[in-house]
PDB file of C-alpha atoms and ligand atoms in Angstrom:
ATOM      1  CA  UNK K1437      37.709 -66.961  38.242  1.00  0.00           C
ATOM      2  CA  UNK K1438      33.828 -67.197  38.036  1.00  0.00           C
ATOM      3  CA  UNK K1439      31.284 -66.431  34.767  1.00  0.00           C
ATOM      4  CA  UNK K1440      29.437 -63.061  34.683  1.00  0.00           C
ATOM      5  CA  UNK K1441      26.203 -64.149  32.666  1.00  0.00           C
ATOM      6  CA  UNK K1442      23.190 -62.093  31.997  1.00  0.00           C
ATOM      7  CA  UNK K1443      19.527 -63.670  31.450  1.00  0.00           C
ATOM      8  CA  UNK K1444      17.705 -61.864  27.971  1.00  0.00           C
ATOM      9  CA  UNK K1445      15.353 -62.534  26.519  1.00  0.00           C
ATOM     10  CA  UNK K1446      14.150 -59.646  23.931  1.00  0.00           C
ATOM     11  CA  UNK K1447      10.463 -60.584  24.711  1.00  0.00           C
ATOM     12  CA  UNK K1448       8.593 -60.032  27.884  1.00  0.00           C
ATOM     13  CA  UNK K1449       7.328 -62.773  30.080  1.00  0.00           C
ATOM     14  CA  UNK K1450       8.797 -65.267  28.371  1.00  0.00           C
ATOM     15  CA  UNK K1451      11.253 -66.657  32.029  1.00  0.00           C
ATOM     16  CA  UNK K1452      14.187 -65.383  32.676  1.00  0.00           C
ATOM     17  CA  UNK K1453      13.394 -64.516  36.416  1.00  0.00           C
ATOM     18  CA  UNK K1454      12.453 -68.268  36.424  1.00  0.00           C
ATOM     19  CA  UNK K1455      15.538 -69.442  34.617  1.00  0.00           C
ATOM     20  CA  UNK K1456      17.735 -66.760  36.802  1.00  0.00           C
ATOM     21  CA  UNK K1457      16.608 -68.194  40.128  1.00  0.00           C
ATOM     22  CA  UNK K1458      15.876 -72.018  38.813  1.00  0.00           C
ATOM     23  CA  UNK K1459      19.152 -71.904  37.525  1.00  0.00           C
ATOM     24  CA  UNK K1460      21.677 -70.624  40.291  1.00  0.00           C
ATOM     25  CA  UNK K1461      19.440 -72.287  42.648  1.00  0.00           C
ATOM     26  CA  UNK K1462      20.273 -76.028  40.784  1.00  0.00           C
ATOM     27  CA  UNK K1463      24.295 -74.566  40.300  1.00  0.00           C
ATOM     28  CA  UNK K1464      24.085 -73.986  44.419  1.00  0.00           C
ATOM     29  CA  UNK K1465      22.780 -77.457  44.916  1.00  0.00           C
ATOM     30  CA  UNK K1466      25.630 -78.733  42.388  1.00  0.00           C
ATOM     31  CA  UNK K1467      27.812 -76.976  45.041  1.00  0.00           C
ATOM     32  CA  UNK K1468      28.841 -73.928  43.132  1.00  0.00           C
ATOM     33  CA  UNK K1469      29.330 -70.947  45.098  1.00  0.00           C
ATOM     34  CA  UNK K1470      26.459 -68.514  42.957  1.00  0.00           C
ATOM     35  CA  UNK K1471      25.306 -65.198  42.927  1.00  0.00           C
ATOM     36  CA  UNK K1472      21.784 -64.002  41.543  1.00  0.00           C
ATOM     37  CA  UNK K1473      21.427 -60.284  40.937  1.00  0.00           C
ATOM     38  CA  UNK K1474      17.919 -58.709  40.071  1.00  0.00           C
ATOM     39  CA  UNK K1475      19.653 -56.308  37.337  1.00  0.00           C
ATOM     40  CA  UNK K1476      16.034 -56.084  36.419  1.00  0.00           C
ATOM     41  CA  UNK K1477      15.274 -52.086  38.439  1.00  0.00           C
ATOM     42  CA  UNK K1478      12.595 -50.917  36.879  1.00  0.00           C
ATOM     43  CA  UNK K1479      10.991 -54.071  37.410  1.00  0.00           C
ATOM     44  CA  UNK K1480      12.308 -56.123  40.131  1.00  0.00           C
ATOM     45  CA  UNK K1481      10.259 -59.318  41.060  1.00  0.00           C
ATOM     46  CA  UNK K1482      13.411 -61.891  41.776  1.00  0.00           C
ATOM     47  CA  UNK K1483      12.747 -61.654  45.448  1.00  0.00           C
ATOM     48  CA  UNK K1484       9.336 -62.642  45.122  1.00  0.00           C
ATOM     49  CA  UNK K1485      10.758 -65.967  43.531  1.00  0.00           C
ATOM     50  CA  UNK K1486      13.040 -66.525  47.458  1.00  0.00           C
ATOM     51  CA  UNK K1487      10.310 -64.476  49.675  1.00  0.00           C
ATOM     52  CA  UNK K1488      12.435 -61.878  50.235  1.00  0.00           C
ATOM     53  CA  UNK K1489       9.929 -58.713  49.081  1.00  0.00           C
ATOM     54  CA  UNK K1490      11.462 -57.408  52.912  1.00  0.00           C
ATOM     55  CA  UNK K1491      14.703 -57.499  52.051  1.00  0.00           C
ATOM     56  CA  UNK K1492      16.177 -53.830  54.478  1.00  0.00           C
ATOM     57  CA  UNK K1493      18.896 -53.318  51.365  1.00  0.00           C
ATOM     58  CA  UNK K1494      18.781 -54.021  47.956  1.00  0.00           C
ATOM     59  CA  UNK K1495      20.661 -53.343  44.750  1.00  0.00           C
ATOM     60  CA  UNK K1496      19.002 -49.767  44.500  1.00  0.00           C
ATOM     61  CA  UNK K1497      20.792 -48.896  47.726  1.00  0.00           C
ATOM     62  CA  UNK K1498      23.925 -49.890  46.460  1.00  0.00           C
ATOM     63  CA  UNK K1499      23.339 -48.373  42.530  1.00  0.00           C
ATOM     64  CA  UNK K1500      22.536 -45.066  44.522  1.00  0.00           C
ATOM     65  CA  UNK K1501      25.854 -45.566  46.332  1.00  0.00           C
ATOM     66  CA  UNK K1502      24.463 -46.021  49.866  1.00  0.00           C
ATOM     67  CA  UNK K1503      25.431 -49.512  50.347  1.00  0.00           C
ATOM     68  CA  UNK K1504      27.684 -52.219  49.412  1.00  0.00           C
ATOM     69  CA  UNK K1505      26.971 -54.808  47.374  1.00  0.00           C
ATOM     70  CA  UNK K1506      27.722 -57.213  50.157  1.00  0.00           C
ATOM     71  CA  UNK K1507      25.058 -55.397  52.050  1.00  0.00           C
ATOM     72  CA  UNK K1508      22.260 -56.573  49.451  1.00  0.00           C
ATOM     73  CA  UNK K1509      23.505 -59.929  50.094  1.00  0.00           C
ATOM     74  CA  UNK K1510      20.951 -61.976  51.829  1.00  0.00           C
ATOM     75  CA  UNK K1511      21.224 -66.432  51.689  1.00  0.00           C
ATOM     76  CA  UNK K1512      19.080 -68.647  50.001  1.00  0.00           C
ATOM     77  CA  UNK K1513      18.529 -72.644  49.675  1.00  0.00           C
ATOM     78  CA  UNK K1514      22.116 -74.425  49.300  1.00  0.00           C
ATOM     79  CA  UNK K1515      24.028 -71.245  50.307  1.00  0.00           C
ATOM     80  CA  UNK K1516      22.901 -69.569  47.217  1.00  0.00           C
ATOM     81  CA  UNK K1517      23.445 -65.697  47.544  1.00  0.00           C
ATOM     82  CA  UNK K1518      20.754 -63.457  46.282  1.00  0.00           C
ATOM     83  CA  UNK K1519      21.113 -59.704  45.496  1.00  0.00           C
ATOM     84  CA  UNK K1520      17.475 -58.153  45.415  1.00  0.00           C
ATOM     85  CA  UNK K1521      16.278 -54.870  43.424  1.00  0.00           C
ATOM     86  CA  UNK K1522      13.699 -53.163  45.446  1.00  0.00           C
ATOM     87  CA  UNK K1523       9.820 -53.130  44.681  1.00  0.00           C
ATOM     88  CA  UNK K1524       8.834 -50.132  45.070  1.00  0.00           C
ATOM     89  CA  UNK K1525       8.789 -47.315  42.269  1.00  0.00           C
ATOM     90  CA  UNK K1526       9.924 -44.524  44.335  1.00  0.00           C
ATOM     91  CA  UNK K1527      13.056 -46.376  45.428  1.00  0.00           C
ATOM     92  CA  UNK K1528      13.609 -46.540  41.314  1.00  0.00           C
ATOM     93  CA  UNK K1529      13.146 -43.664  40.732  1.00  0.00           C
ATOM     94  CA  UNK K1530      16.747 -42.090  42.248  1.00  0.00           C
ATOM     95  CA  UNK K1531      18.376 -45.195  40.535  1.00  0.00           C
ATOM     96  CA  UNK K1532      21.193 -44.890  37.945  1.00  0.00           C
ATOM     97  CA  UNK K1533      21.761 -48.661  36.255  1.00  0.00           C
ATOM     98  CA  UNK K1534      24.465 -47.190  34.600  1.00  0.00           C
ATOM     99  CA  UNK K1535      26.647 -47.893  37.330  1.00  0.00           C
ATOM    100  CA  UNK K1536      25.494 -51.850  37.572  1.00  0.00           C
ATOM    101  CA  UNK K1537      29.187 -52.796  36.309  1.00  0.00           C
ATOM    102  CA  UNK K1538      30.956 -51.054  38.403  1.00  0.00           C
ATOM    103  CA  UNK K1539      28.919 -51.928  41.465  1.00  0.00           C
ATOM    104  CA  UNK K1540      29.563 -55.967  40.271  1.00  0.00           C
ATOM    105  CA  UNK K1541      32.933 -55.623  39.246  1.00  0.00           C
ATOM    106  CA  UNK K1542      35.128 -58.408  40.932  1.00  0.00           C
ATOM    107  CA  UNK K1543      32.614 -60.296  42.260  1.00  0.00           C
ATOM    108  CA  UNK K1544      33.426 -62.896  39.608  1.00  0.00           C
ATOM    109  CA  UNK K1545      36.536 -63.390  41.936  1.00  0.00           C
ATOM    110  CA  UNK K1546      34.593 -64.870  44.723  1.00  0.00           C
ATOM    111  CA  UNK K1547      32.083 -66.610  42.838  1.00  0.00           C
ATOM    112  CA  UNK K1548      31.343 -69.571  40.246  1.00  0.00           C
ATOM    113  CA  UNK K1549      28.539 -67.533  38.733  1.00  0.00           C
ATOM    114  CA  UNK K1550      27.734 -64.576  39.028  1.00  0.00           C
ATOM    115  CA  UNK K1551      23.948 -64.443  37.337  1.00  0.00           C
ATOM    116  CA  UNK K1552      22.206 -61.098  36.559  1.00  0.00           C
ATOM    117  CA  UNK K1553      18.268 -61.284  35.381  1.00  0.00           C
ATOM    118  CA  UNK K1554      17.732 -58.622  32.706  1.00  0.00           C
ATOM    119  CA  UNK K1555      14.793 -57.079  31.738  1.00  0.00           C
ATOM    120  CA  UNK K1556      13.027 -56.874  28.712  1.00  0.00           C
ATOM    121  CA  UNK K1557      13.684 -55.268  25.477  1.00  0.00           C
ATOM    122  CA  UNK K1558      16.830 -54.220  24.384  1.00  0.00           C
ATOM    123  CA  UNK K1559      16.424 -50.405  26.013  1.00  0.00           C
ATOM    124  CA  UNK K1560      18.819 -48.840  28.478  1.00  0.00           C
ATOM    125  CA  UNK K1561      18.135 -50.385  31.665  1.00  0.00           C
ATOM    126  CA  UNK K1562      18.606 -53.985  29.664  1.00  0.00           C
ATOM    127  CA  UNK K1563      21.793 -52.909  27.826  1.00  0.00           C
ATOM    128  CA  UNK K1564      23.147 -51.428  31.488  1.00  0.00           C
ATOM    129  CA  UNK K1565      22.764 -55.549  32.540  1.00  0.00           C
ATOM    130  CA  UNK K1566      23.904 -56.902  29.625  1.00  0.00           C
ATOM    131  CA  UNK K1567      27.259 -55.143  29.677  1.00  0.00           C
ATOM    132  CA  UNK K1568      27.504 -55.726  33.401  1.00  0.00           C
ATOM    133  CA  UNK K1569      28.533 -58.951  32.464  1.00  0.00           C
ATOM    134  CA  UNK K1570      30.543 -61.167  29.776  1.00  0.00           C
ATOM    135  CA  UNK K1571      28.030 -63.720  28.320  1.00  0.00           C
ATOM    136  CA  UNK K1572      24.659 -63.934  27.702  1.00  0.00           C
ATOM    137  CA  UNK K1573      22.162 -66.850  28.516  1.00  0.00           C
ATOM    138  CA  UNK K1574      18.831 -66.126  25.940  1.00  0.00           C
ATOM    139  CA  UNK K1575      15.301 -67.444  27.196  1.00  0.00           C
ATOM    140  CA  UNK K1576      13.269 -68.303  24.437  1.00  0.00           C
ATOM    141  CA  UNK K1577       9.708 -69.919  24.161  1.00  0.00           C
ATOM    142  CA  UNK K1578       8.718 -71.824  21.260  1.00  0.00           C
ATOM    143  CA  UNK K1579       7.158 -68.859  19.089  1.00  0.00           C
ATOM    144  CA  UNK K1580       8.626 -67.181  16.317  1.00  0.00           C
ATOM    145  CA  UNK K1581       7.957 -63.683  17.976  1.00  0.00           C
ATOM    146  CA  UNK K1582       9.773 -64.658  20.766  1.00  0.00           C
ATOM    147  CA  UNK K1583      12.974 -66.183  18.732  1.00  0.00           C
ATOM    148  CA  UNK K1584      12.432 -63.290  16.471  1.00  0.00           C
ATOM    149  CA  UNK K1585      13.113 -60.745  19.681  1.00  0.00           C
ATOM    150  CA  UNK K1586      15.955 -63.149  21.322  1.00  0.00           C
ATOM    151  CA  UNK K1587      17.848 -62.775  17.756  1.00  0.00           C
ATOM    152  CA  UNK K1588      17.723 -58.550  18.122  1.00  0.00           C
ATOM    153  CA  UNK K1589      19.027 -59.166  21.669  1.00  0.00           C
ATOM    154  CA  UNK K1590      21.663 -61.133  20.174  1.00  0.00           C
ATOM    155  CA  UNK K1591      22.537 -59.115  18.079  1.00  0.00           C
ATOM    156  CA  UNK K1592      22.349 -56.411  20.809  1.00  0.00           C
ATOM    157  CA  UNK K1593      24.884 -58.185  23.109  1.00  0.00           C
ATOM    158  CA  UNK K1594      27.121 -58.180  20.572  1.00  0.00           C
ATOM    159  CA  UNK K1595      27.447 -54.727  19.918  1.00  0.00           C
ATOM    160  CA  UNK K1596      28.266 -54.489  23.287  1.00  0.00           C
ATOM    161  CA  UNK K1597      31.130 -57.371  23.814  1.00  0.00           C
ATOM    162  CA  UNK K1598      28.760 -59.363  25.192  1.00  0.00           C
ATOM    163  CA  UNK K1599      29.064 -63.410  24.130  1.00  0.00           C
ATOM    164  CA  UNK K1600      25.957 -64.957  23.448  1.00  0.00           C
ATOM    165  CA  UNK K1601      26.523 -68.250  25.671  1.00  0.00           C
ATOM    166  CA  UNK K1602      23.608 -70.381  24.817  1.00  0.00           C
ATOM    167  CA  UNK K1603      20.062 -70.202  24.651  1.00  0.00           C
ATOM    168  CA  UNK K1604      17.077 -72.188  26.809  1.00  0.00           C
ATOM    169  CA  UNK K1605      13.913 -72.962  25.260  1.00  0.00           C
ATOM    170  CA  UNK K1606      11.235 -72.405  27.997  1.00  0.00           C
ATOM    171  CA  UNK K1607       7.500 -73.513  28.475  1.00  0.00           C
ATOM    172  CA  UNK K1608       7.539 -76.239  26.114  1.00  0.00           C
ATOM    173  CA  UNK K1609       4.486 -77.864  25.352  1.00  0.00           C
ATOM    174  CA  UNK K1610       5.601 -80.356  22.673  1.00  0.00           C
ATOM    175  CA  UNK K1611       2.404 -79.614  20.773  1.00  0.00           C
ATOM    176  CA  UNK K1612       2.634 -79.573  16.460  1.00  0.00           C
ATOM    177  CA  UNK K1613       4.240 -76.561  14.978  1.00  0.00           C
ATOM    178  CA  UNK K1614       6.256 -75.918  17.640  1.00  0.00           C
ATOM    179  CA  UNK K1615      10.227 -75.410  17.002  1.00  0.00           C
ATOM    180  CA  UNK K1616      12.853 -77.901  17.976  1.00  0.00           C
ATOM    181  CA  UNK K1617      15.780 -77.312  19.535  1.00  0.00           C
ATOM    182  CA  UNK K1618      17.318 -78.081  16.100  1.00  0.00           C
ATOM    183  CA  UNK K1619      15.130 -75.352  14.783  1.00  0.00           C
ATOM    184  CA  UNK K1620      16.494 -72.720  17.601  1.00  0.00           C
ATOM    185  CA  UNK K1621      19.410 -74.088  17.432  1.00  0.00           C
ATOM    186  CA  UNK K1622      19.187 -72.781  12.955  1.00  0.00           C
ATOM    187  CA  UNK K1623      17.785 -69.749  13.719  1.00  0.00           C
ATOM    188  CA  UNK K1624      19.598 -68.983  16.169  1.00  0.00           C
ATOM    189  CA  UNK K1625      22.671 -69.640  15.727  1.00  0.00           C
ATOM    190  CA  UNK K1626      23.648 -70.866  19.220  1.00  0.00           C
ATOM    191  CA  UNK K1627      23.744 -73.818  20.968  1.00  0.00           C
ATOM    192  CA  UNK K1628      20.724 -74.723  22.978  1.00  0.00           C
ATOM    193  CA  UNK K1629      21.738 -75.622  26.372  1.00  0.00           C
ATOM    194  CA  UNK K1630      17.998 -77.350  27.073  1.00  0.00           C
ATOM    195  CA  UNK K1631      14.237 -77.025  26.960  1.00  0.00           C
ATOM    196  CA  UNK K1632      12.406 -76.644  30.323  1.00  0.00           C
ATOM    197  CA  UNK K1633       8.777 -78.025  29.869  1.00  0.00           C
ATOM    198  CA  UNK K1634       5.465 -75.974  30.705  1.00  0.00           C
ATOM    199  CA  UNK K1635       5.447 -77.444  34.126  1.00  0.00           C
ATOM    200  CA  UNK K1636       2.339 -76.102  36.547  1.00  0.00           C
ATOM    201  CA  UNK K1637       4.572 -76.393  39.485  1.00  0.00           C
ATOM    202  CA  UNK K1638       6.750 -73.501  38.659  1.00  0.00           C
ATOM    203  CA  UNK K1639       3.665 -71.576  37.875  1.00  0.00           C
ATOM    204  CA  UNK K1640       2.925 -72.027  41.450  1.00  0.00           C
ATOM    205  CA  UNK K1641       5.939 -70.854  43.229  1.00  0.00           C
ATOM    206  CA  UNK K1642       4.524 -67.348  42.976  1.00  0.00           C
ATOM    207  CA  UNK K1643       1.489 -68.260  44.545  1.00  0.00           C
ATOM    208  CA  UNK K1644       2.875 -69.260  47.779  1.00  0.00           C
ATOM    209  CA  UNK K1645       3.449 -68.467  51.225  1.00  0.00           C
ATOM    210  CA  UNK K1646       7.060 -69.327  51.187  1.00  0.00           C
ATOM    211  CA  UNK K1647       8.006 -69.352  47.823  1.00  0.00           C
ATOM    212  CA  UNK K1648      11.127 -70.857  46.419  1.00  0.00           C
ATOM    213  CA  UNK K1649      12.255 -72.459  42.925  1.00  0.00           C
ATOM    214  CA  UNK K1650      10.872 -75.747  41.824  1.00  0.00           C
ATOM    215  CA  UNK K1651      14.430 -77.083  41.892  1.00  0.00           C
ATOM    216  CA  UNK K1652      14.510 -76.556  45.565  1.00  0.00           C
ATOM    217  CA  UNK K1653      10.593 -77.449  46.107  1.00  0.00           C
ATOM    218  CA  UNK K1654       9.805 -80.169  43.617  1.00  0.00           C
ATOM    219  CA  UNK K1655      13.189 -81.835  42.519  1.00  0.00           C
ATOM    220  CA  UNK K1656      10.871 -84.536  41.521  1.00  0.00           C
ATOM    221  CA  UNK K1657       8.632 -82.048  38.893  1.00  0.00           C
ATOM    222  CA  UNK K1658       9.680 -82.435  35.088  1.00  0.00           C
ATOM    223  CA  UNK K1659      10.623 -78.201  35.139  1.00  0.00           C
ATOM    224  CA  UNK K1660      13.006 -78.830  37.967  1.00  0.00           C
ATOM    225  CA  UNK K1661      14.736 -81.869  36.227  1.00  0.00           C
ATOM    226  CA  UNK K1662      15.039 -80.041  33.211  1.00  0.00           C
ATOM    227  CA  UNK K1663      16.965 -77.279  34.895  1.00  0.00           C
ATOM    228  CA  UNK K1664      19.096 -79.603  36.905  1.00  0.00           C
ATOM    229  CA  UNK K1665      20.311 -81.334  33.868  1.00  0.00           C
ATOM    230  CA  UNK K1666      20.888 -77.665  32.624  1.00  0.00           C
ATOM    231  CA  UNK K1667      22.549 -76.615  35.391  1.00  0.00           C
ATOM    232  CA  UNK K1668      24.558 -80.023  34.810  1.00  0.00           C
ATOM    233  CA  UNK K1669      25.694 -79.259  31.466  1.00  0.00           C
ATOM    234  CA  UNK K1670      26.938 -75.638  31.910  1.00  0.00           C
ATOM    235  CA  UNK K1671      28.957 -76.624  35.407  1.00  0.00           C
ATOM    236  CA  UNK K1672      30.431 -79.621  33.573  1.00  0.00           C
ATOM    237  CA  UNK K1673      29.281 -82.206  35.687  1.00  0.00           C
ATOM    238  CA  UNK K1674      27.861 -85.541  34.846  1.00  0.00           C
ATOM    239  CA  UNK K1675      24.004 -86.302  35.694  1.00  0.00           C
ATOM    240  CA  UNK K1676      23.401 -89.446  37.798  1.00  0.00           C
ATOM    241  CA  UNK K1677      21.173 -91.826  35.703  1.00  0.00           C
ATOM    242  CA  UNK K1678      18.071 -92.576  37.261  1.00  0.00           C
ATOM    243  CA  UNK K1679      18.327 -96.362  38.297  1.00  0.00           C
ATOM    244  CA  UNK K1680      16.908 -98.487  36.297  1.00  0.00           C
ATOM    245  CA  UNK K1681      13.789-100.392  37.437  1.00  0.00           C
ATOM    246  CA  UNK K1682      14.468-103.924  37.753  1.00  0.00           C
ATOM    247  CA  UNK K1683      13.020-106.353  35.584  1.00  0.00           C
ATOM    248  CA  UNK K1684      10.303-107.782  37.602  1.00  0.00           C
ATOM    249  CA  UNK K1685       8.760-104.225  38.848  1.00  0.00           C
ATOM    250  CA  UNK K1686       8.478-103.262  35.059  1.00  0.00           C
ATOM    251  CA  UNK K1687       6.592-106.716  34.223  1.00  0.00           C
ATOM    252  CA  UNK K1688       4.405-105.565  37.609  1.00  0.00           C
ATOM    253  CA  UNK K1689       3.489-102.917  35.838  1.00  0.00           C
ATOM    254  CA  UNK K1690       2.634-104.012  32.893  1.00  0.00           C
ATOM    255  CA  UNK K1691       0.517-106.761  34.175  1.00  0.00           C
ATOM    256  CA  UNK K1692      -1.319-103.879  36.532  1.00  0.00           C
ATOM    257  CA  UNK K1693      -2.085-101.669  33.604  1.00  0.00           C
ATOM    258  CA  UNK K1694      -3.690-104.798  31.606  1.00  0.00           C
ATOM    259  CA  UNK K1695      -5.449-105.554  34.230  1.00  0.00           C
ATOM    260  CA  UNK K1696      -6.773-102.475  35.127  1.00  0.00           C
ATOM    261  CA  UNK K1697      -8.336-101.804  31.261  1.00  0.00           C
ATOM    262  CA  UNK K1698     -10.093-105.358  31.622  1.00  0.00           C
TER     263      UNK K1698
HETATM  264  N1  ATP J 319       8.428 -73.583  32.544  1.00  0.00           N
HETATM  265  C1  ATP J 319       7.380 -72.898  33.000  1.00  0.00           C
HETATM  266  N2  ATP J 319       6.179 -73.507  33.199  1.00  0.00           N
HETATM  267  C2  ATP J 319       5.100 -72.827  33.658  1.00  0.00           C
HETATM  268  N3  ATP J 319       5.114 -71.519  33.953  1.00  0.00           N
HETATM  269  C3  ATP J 319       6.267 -70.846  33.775  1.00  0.00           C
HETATM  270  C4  ATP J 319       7.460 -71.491  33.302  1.00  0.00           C
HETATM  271  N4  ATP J 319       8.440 -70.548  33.234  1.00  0.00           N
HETATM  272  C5  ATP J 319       7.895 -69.388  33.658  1.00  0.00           C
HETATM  273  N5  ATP J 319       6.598 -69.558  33.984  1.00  0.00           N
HETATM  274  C6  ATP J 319       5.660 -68.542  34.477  1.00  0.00           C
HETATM  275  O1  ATP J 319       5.578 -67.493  33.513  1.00  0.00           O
HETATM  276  C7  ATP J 319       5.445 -66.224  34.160  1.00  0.00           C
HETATM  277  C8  ATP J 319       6.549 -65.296  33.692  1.00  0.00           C
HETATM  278  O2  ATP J 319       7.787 -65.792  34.147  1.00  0.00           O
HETATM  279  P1  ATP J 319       8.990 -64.828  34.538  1.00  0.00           P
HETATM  280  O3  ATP J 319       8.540 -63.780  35.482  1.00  0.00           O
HETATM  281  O4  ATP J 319      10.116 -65.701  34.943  1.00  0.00           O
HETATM  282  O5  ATP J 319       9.269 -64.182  33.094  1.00  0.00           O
HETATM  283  P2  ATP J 319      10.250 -62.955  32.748  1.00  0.00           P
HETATM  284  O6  ATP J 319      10.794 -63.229  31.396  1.00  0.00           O
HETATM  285  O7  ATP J 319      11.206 -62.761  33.842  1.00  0.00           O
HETATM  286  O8  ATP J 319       9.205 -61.759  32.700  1.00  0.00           O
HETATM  287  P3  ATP J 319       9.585 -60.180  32.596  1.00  0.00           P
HETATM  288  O9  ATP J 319       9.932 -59.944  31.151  1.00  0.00           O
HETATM  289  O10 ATP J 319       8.322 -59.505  33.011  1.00  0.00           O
HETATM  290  O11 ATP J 319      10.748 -59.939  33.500  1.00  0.00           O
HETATM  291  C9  ATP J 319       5.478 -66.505  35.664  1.00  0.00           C
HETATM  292  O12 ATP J 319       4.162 -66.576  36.140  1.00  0.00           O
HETATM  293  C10 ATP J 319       6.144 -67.869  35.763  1.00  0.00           C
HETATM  294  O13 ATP J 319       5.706 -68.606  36.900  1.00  0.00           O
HETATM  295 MG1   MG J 320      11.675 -61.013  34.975  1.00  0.00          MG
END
């Protein structure tokens, strides 16, 4: 039996298409069998993250009863399934999100994760994702307006029978002032599952021809570590340590870097 989880945030902008498609993306290359819904309607922009802003049927078709869920289905990197909303606001505009559990329900029986990326706020359309499914990942930055809006979603989910899973501290900078995961972790009142550093290379994936999440692109980029050791942590699985140079290429490099000041 898979996890239904739902990406929140409270504040705008602050990642959770990023974390929605960085994350099932690294749980796909882990091997999970995933599922990434854009529960987001109103406005959809997960297939711009996969390149998929074609896609014939999407979850509007199938919230307006018109097609299956396994109709919006279309295959990503790793055999990641992704379930696109479409773009366009006249296609929204017949849409009824009320109906997003129903539509999902059981898919948690075929899947590892089933991941739905929520929209903002803590209005209708983001309450019809929420209860769509059982737990609740919160994206945070390291502000207090955006920890102060997580902690309303929270509270939110909640009311709903939704349990707050964790929460992921996004575009860190590491520069004075800003919270620690110890801090979140406080405030919060839920256990941080990682911090994902400002990291330009994710900024970029939207600028591309052929987009697709750093975790895919640049496994090597600090963003796309940081959700693989995520990932890593909520599938259970243990990391592999990155070897350990030996002891002559670190005195190499030591010598090199003298040198190179002289
Ligand atoms: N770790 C990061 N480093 C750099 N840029 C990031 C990072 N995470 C997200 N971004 C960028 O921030 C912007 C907003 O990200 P995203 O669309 O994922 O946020 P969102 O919470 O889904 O927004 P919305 O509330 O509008 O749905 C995007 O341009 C994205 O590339
Ligand atoms: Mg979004």
């Amino acid at each position: 039996m898979g996890r239904r989880i739902s990406i929140i945030s409270g504040k705008g902008g602050v990642g959770k298409t990023t974390v929605a498609a960085n994350l099932s993306a690294a749980l796909a290359k882990l091997g999970k069998k995933v599922v990434v819904i854009d529960a987001d309607v109103a406005m959809a922009n997960l297939a711009l993250f996969f390149g998929l802003q074609s896609a014939p049927i999407t979850l509007q078709d199938v919230l307006r009863g018109e097609a299956e869920i396994y109709d919006a289905m279309y295959e990503g990197p790793n055999g990641l399934i992704i379930v696109p909303s479409g773009l366009s606001l006249q296609e929204y505009r017949r849409v009824n999100p009320e109906k997003m559990e129903e539509v999902l329900r059981g898919l948690e029986n075929e899947f590892d994760y089933v991941f739905l990326d929520a929209p903002a706020g803590i209005e209708d359309n983001t309450m019809a994702a929420m209860a769509a499914a059982s737990e609740a990942i919160f994206v945070v930055t390291p502000d207090k307006a955006s920890i102060a809006d997580a902690i309303k979603a929270k509270l939110s989910a909640e009311r709903v029978g939704v349990k707050p899973y964790g929460v992921i501290i996004n575009m860190v900078r590491g520069i004075p002032g800003e919270p620690s995961e110890d801090d979140v972790k406080n405030i919060m009142e839920l256990a941080v599952l990682g911090s994902v550093p400002e990291d330009d290379e994710v900024r970029r994936t939207l600028l591309l021809k052929k987009p697709s999440p750093v975790v895919v692109r640049r496994p090597d980029s600090p963003a796309a570590k940081a959700f693989m050791e995520i990932a890593s942590r909520i599938a259970g699985v243990q990391m592999k340590q990155e070897p350990k140079k030996d002891f002559l290429t670190v005195i190499k490099t030591i010598f090199k870097s003298v040198f190179k000041k002289k």
